[in-house]
Each structure stands twice: as C-alpha cells, then as structure tokens.
CSV table of C-alpha atoms in Angstrom, one decimal:
chain,number,residue,atom,x,y,z
A,1,UNK,CA,115.9,62.5,134.7
A,2,UNK,CA,113.0,62.7,132.2
A,3,UNK,CA,112.1,66.3,133.0
A,4,UNK,CA,113.9,69.4,131.8
A,5,UNK,CA,115.8,71.1,134.6
A,6,UNK,CA,116.4,74.8,135.1
A,7,UNK,CA,119.9,75.5,133.7
A,8,UNK,CA,121.3,76.6,137.1
A,9,UNK,CA,119.8,73.5,138.7
A,10,UNK,CA,121.4,71.3,136.0
A,11,UNK,CA,124.8,72.9,136.7
A,12,UNK,CA,124.3,72.1,140.4
A,13,UNK,CA,123.4,68.5,139.6
A,14,UNK,CA,126.6,68.2,137.5
A,15,UNK,CA,128.7,69.6,140.4
A,16,UNK,CA,127.0,67.3,143.0
A,17,UNK,CA,127.6,64.2,140.9
A,18,UNK,CA,131.3,65.2,140.4
A,19,UNK,CA,131.7,65.6,144.1
A,20,UNK,CA,129.9,62.3,144.7
A,21,UNK,CA,132.2,60.5,142.4
A,22,UNK,CA,135.2,61.7,144.4
A,23,UNK,CA,133.5,60.6,147.7
A,24,UNK,CA,132.6,57.2,146.4
A,25,UNK,CA,136.2,56.5,145.2
A,26,UNK,CA,137.5,57.6,148.6
A,27,UNK,CA,135.0,55.4,150.4
A,28,UNK,CA,136.6,52.3,148.9
A,29,UNK,CA,139.7,52.8,151.1
A,30,UNK,CA,138.7,55.0,154.0
A,31,UNK,CA,141.8,54.1,156.0
A,32,UNK,CA,143.9,56.1,153.5
A,33,UNK,CA,141.9,59.3,153.9
A,34,UNK,CA,143.6,62.1,155.9
A,35,UNK,CA,141.4,63.4,158.7
A,36,UNK,CA,141.8,66.6,160.6
A,37,UNK,CA,139.9,67.8,163.6
A,38,UNK,CA,138.6,71.3,163.2
A,39,UNK,CA,137.4,71.2,166.8
A,40,UNK,CA,136.2,68.6,169.3
A,41,UNK,CA,134.1,66.0,167.3
A,42,UNK,CA,134.1,68.2,164.2
A,43,UNK,CA,136.2,66.7,161.4
A,44,UNK,CA,137.3,67.6,157.9
A,45,UNK,CA,139.0,65.3,155.4
A,46,UNK,CA,140.9,65.8,152.2
A,47,UNK,CA,137.8,64.4,150.6
A,48,UNK,CA,135.7,67.3,151.9
A,49,UNK,CA,138.2,69.7,150.5
A,50,UNK,CA,138.6,68.0,147.1
A,51,UNK,CA,134.8,67.7,146.7
A,52,UNK,CA,134.3,71.4,147.6
A,53,UNK,CA,137.0,72.4,145.1
A,54,UNK,CA,135.3,70.4,142.3
A,55,UNK,CA,131.9,71.9,143.1
A,56,UNK,CA,133.2,75.5,143.1
A,57,UNK,CA,135.1,74.9,139.9
A,58,UNK,CA,132.0,73.7,138.0
A,59,UNK,CA,129.7,76.4,139.5
A,60,UNK,CA,132.1,79.3,138.8
A,61,UNK,CA,133.0,77.9,135.4
A,62,UNK,CA,129.3,78.3,134.5
A,63,UNK,CA,128.5,81.4,136.5
A,64,UNK,CA,131.8,83.3,137.3
A,65,UNK,CA,129.8,86.4,138.6
A,66,UNK,CA,128.1,84.4,141.4
A,67,UNK,CA,129.0,84.3,145.1
A,68,UNK,CA,130.0,81.3,147.1
A,69,UNK,CA,129.4,80.4,150.7
A,70,UNK,CA,131.0,77.0,151.4
A,71,UNK,CA,131.7,75.0,154.6
A,72,UNK,CA,135.4,74.7,154.2
A,73,UNK,CA,136.4,77.9,152.4
A,74,UNK,CA,133.7,80.3,153.5
A,75,UNK,CA,133.5,83.3,151.1
A,76,UNK,CA,137.0,83.0,149.7
A,77,UNK,CA,135.7,82.2,146.2
A,78,UNK,CA,133.3,83.9,143.9
A,79,UNK,CA,131.9,87.5,143.8
A,80,UNK,CA,131.3,89.1,147.1
A,81,UNK,CA,128.5,91.4,146.0
A,82,UNK,CA,126.4,89.2,143.7
A,83,UNK,CA,122.7,88.8,144.1
A,84,UNK,CA,123.3,85.0,143.5
A,85,UNK,CA,124.9,83.0,146.3
A,86,UNK,CA,125.7,79.3,146.1
A,87,UNK,CA,125.6,77.6,149.5
A,88,UNK,CA,127.7,74.5,149.6
A,89,UNK,CA,128.3,71.5,152.0
A,90,UNK,CA,130.6,69.2,150.0
A,91,UNK,CA,130.2,66.3,152.5
A,92,UNK,CA,127.5,66.5,155.1
A,93,UNK,CA,128.0,63.7,157.5
A,94,UNK,CA,131.8,63.6,157.5
A,95,UNK,CA,131.9,61.7,160.8
A,96,UNK,CA,129.7,59.0,159.3
A,97,UNK,CA,131.9,58.9,156.2
A,98,UNK,CA,135.2,58.4,158.1
A,99,UNK,CA,133.7,55.5,160.0
A,100,UNK,CA,132.3,53.8,156.9
A,101,UNK,CA,128.7,54.5,158.0
A,102,UNK,CA,126.9,55.2,154.6
A,103,UNK,CA,124.8,58.2,155.6
A,104,UNK,CA,126.3,61.3,154.1
A,105,UNK,CA,125.6,63.6,151.2
A,106,UNK,CA,126.6,66.6,149.0
A,107,UNK,CA,124.4,69.6,149.5
A,108,UNK,CA,124.2,72.6,147.0
A,109,UNK,CA,121.7,75.4,147.1
A,110,UNK,CA,121.4,78.7,145.1
A,111,UNK,CA,119.9,81.7,146.7
A,112,UNK,CA,118.9,84.9,144.8
A,113,UNK,CA,118.6,88.0,147.0
A,114,UNK,CA,118.2,85.8,150.1
A,115,UNK,CA,115.6,83.4,148.7
A,116,UNK,CA,116.6,79.7,147.9
A,117,UNK,CA,115.8,79.1,144.3
A,118,UNK,CA,117.5,75.8,143.4
A,119,UNK,CA,118.6,72.9,145.5
A,120,UNK,CA,120.4,69.6,145.1
A,121,UNK,CA,121.2,67.0,147.8
A,122,UNK,CA,123.0,63.9,146.4
A,123,UNK,CA,123.5,60.7,148.3
A,124,UNK,CA,126.5,59.1,146.6
A,125,UNK,CA,126.3,55.8,148.4
A,126,UNK,CA,122.8,55.1,147.1
A,127,UNK,CA,123.0,57.2,144.0
A,128,UNK,CA,119.9,59.1,145.2
A,129,UNK,CA,119.5,62.6,143.8
A,130,UNK,CA,117.1,65.0,145.6
A,131,UNK,CA,116.5,68.2,143.7
A,132,UNK,CA,114.1,71.1,143.7
A,133,UNK,CA,113.4,74.4,141.9
A,134,UNK,CA,111.3,77.1,143.5
A,135,UNK,CA,107.7,76.8,142.3
A,136,UNK,CA,108.4,73.6,140.4
A,137,UNK,CA,108.3,70.9,143.1
A,138,UNK,CA,110.8,68.6,144.7
A,139,UNK,CA,111.9,65.3,143.4
A,140,UNK,CA,113.9,62.1,144.3
A,141,UNK,CA,115.3,61.0,141.0
A,142,UNK,CA,112.2,61.2,138.8
A,143,UNK,CA,109.6,60.8,141.6
A,144,UNK,CA,107.7,63.8,142.9
A,145,UNK,CA,108.1,64.3,146.7
A,146,UNK,CA,105.3,65.1,149.1
A,147,UNK,CA,105.4,65.4,152.9
A,148,UNK,CA,103.5,62.8,155.0
A,149,UNK,CA,99.8,63.2,155.8
A,150,UNK,CA,100.0,62.2,159.5
A,151,UNK,CA,98.3,64.6,161.8
A,152,UNK,CA,99.1,63.2,165.2
A,153,UNK,CA,102.5,63.6,166.7
A,154,UNK,CA,102.0,60.5,168.8
A,155,UNK,CA,102.0,58.5,165.5
A,156,UNK,CA,104.9,60.3,163.9
A,157,UNK,CA,108.5,59.4,163.3
A,158,UNK,CA,110.8,62.4,164.0
A,159,UNK,CA,114.4,63.0,163.0
A,160,UNK,CA,116.9,64.9,165.1
A,161,UNK,CA,120.6,65.6,165.5
A,162,UNK,CA,122.5,65.4,168.8
A,163,UNK,CA,124.7,68.2,169.9
A,164,UNK,CA,128.3,67.2,169.5
A,165,UNK,CA,130.6,70.3,169.6
A,166,UNK,CA,132.3,71.5,172.7
A,167,UNK,CA,130.2,74.3,174.2
A,168,UNK,CA,126.9,72.9,173.0
A,169,UNK,CA,124.2,73.0,175.6
A,170,UNK,CA,123.7,69.2,176.2
A,171,UNK,CA,121.4,69.6,179.2
A,172,UNK,CA,119.1,71.9,177.3
A,173,UNK,CA,119.0,69.4,174.4
A,174,UNK,CA,118.3,66.4,176.7
A,175,UNK,CA,115.2,68.2,178.0
A,176,UNK,CA,114.0,68.8,174.4
A,177,UNK,CA,114.8,65.2,173.5
A,178,UNK,CA,112.8,63.9,176.5
A,179,UNK,CA,109.8,66.0,175.8
A,180,UNK,CA,109.6,65.3,172.1
A,181,UNK,CA,110.3,61.6,172.7
A,182,UNK,CA,107.3,61.3,175.0
A,183,UNK,CA,105.0,62.8,172.4
A,184,UNK,CA,106.0,60.9,169.2
A,185,UNK,CA,106.2,57.3,167.9
A,186,UNK,CA,110.0,57.4,167.6
A,187,UNK,CA,113.2,59.5,167.2
A,188,UNK,CA,116.0,58.9,164.8
A,189,UNK,CA,119.5,60.4,164.4
A,190,UNK,CA,121.4,59.2,161.3
A,191,UNK,CA,123.8,62.1,161.4
A,192,UNK,CA,123.4,64.1,158.1
A,193,UNK,CA,121.0,67.0,158.4
A,194,UNK,CA,120.8,67.6,154.6
A,195,UNK,CA,119.5,64.1,154.1
A,196,UNK,CA,117.2,64.4,157.2
A,197,UNK,CA,115.5,67.3,155.6
A,198,UNK,CA,115.1,65.4,152.4
A,199,UNK,CA,113.5,62.6,154.3
A,200,UNK,CA,110.9,65.0,155.7
A,201,UNK,CA,110.2,66.1,152.1
A,202,UNK,CA,109.8,62.5,151.0
A,203,UNK,CA,107.4,61.7,153.9
A,204,UNK,CA,109.8,59.2,155.5
A,205,UNK,CA,110.0,61.4,158.6
A,206,UNK,CA,107.0,63.4,159.7
A,207,UNK,CA,109.2,66.1,161.3
A,208,UNK,CA,112.7,67.1,162.2
A,209,UNK,CA,114.5,69.4,164.7
A,210,UNK,CA,118.1,70.2,165.5
A,211,UNK,CA,120.3,72.9,167.0
A,212,UNK,CA,123.7,74.1,166.0
A,213,UNK,CA,123.3,73.8,162.3
A,214,UNK,CA,125.0,76.1,159.7
A,215,UNK,CA,123.4,77.5,156.5
A,216,UNK,CA,125.2,75.0,154.3
A,217,UNK,CA,123.6,72.1,156.3
A,218,UNK,CA,120.0,73.2,155.7
A,219,UNK,CA,119.8,75.6,152.7
A,220,UNK,CA,119.1,72.9,150.1
A,221,UNK,CA,117.0,70.7,152.3
A,222,UNK,CA,114.8,73.7,153.2
A,223,UNK,CA,113.6,74.1,149.6
A,224,UNK,CA,113.0,70.4,149.3
A,225,UNK,CA,110.6,70.6,152.2
A,226,UNK,CA,108.6,73.7,151.1
A,227,UNK,CA,108.4,72.4,147.6
A,228,UNK,CA,107.0,69.1,148.9
A,229,UNK,CA,104.3,70.9,150.9
A,230,UNK,CA,106.0,71.1,154.3
A,231,UNK,CA,107.0,73.9,156.6
A,232,UNK,CA,110.3,74.9,158.1
A,233,UNK,CA,111.3,77.5,160.6
A,234,UNK,CA,113.1,78.2,163.9
A,235,UNK,CA,111.8,77.0,167.2
A,236,UNK,CA,109.3,79.8,167.5
A,237,UNK,CA,108.0,79.1,164.0
A,238,UNK,CA,109.6,82.1,162.3
A,239,UNK,CA,111.1,81.9,158.8
A,240,UNK,CA,114.5,83.4,159.7
A,241,UNK,CA,116.0,80.0,160.5
A,242,UNK,CA,118.9,79.9,158.1
A,243,UNK,CA,121.3,81.7,160.4
A,244,UNK,CA,119.7,80.9,163.8
A,245,UNK,CA,121.4,77.6,164.5
A,246,UNK,CA,118.0,76.0,165.3
A,247,UNK,CA,115.5,74.4,163.0
A,248,UNK,CA,112.2,72.6,163.0
A,249,UNK,CA,110.5,71.1,160.0
A,250,UNK,CA,107.6,68.8,159.1
A,251,UNK,CA,104.3,68.4,157.4
A,252,UNK,CA,102.1,71.4,158.4
A,253,UNK,CA,100.2,69.7,161.3
A,254,UNK,CA,103.3,68.0,162.8
A,255,UNK,CA,105.3,71.2,162.4
A,256,UNK,CA,102.8,73.1,164.4
A,257,UNK,CA,102.9,70.6,167.2
A,258,UNK,CA,106.7,70.5,167.3
A,259,UNK,CA,106.8,74.3,167.4
A,260,UNK,CA,104.5,74.3,170.4
A,261,UNK,CA,106.9,71.9,172.2
A,262,UNK,CA,110.2,73.6,171.1
A,263,UNK,CA,109.3,77.3,171.5
A,264,UNK,CA,110.4,77.4,175.2
A,265,UNK,CA,113.8,76.1,174.2
A,266,UNK,CA,114.6,78.7,171.6
A,267,UNK,CA,118.2,79.9,171.8
A,268,UNK,CA,118.7,83.5,172.8
A,269,UNK,CA,121.7,85.6,173.8
A,270,UNK,CA,121.5,86.5,177.5
A,271,UNK,CA,122.1,90.1,178.6
A,272,UNK,CA,125.0,89.0,180.8
A,273,UNK,CA,126.9,87.2,178.0
A,274,UNK,CA,130.1,89.0,176.7
A,275,UNK,CA,129.3,91.4,173.8
A,276,UNK,CA,132.5,90.4,172.0
A,277,UNK,CA,130.7,87.3,170.6
A,278,UNK,CA,128.3,89.4,168.6
A,279,UNK,CA,130.1,92.7,168.0
A,280,UNK,CA,131.4,91.7,164.5
A,281,UNK,CA,128.0,90.3,163.5
A,282,UNK,CA,126.2,93.5,164.7
A,283,UNK,CA,128.4,95.6,162.4
A,284,UNK,CA,128.0,93.5,159.3
A,285,UNK,CA,125.8,94.9,156.5
A,286,UNK,CA,123.9,91.7,155.8
A,287,UNK,CA,123.1,88.3,157.3
A,288,UNK,CA,125.7,86.4,155.3
A,289,UNK,CA,128.4,88.8,156.3
A,290,UNK,CA,127.1,88.7,159.9
A,291,UNK,CA,127.3,84.9,159.9
A,292,UNK,CA,130.9,84.9,158.5
A,293,UNK,CA,132.0,87.8,160.8
A,294,UNK,CA,130.6,86.1,163.9
A,295,UNK,CA,132.2,82.8,162.9
A,296,UNK,CA,135.6,84.6,162.5
A,297,UNK,CA,135.1,86.3,165.9
A,298,UNK,CA,134.5,83.0,167.5
A,299,UNK,CA,137.6,81.5,165.9
A,300,UNK,CA,140.3,82.6,168.4
A,301,UNK,CA,144.1,82.6,168.1
A,302,UNK,CA,145.7,79.2,168.3
A,303,UNK,CA,146.7,79.6,171.9
A,304,UNK,CA,143.2,80.8,173.0
A,305,UNK,CA,140.4,78.4,174.1
A,306,UNK,CA,137.5,77.7,171.7
A,307,UNK,CA,134.3,79.7,172.2
A,308,UNK,CA,130.8,78.2,171.6
A,309,UNK,CA,128.7,79.4,168.6
A,310,UNK,CA,126.2,82.2,169.2
A,311,UNK,CA,122.9,83.2,167.7
A,312,UNK,CA,122.7,86.3,165.6
A,313,UNK,CA,120.3,88.9,167.0
A,314,UNK,CA,117.0,89.2,165.1
A,315,UNK,CA,117.6,93.0,164.8
A,316,UNK,CA,120.6,92.2,162.6
A,317,UNK,CA,118.5,90.0,160.3
A,318,UNK,CA,115.7,92.6,160.1
A,319,UNK,CA,118.2,95.2,159.1
A,320,UNK,CA,119.6,92.8,156.4
A,321,UNK,CA,116.2,92.2,154.9
A,322,UNK,CA,115.6,95.9,154.5
A,323,UNK,CA,118.9,96.3,152.5
A,324,UNK,CA,117.9,93.9,149.8
A,325,UNK,CA,121.2,92.0,149.7
A,326,UNK,CA,121.8,88.3,149.6
A,327,UNK,CA,120.9,87.1,153.1
C-alpha cells in the first residue's frame, strides 16, 4: 500500500493478514479441518478459532487496554470498560470455506464510543484487502472505492443473504425476496456479508439487504460503504442497524428505493412474545452488553430447545446512546 495508514488500521491489517495466512493454509486440505455445528446450518471450525486467537493476540499486543467483541469468544478477552472496541469475525463465510467455495473473508473493525473508526475486510483467497478510516475514504488495495451511480432500481444488481438458522422467518424473507426481485435487474447471494458490503462500496453491487446478521458481520463493511459515499441502515432507514439483525445498504438513490420496499418487513418484537427473550437485554447498561446478554439468554441449557434470535428494543439503544459508552 502506497499510502500511510492510521496506526490502529495498520495493526488491524497485520492481524487480518495473519488470520488470512492461517485460512489459506487450511484451505489446501479442507478435509482435515475439524467442523462443529453451533446450531442448525451454523458451523465453526478449528480454523475460525485459530484465526480469531491470532487476531486477538496481535490487537491486544498493540493495544492491551482495548475491548474485544468477537464471534467465537464474545467479550472474553480485552478490557470490558474501554472506549475502544474491536469487533471481529475471523472467518465470515465458514459454510463456504468448508465446502471449498472461495467466498469468505476476515473482518475487523474498531469502534470508539460507538462509532466505527477503522475497518479491514481481507479476502485471503484473492489477496484482496478492503480498508477504511473514518473521514479518509475506503480502498481496495491501493484503489479508492466509490459506490455506483445507478439511480434506477430496475437496472440495479442487488446482493442479499438467505435465512439459514432454525427459527428464522423464511416465509417473511420469501415475500421480501419476491418483491425486491421484481424491481431490480438481479439478486445475488454469495454467502459472506462482510464481502457483500465491500462489493457495495466498490460499486459492484448497487445495493444489499439481509436479516439475522450480527455486529461482527457488518461493522467493518458499514464503514467501507459510508466512506465510499453510500448509505447503510435498518429496514426503516434508521442508523441503529448494528444490533438490529436487519440491514440495507446501497448508493444513496438505490438505498432510498430499497428502504421504501423493505420498511413493511422490519422486524419487531410482538406484544404477545415471551418477555424472557429480552429481559437480560433490557437490564443491560449499553447496547454491546445488551447484545451479549440477549445472546446468552437465548443460549439455553444443553437439554433445552434452541430459541430464535430476537431484536433489541429501540428504547434500549436510545438509553445506551445517552450513557456515552461503547455501543
């Protein structure tokens, strides 16, 4: 890279490349990789765990006072009360990886007091490095990224992600899929949201939408999009998308058209749903803690059945913003 990077971004790049090297070595003999099912259609491998450990070691080696939110280990590492929070997905697209389908990536983002400041998404199979610093633009290797200029949804290529976990609302998604499909030039589903968002930033997609995503899936890609001149939000166009499990992104004109289609499908907790799903989240002091608490509440004992993910109430997020804590 010819340009000088922010020191924290440079550390993230080092960590992403280290994880990518582990992933590439493992990809040479995928049959030897140990795969474990976290839940129906949701897999983790020893490669995910090794890559995450390598990332955390490098990040905390450089910044021991920072916090960590990672897909496999949650908040187990790093400081719990730091203004700085690294949000990590060591291998986005694990299902693709274990099938030898070369669409997966390492995603690392740094938030300061709830705002994403640095972002790296590394595609190890192509050696493509997407990176961004807030206020300094988004890049693919040394090339500046800009979102597409298309203004008509009928001419646009849209990315998406299919629901795949037990408990996801498939019928609701199929209605969204049908409506968007009838209004655009084509829909694509490669299977790695971090890369999908980078493709919007690069102008390869004109827009993107998906449900059921976690913060580590979208944190880095969200900064790529805004730094490339695009917009990102939840299905009603609000900016509190990171913990809402629904996301829509695109260039400004396509984003607006997608929001108008997707708003009726926004996910809300119904009054008749059990309160136990959200009790832990409601008591949490900030949105990160609320997300972790709700995830733990949804992870029942071994003998109990799995429960579907839920959306955090907007009141919880509003409270978190007022307290000036990370997320």
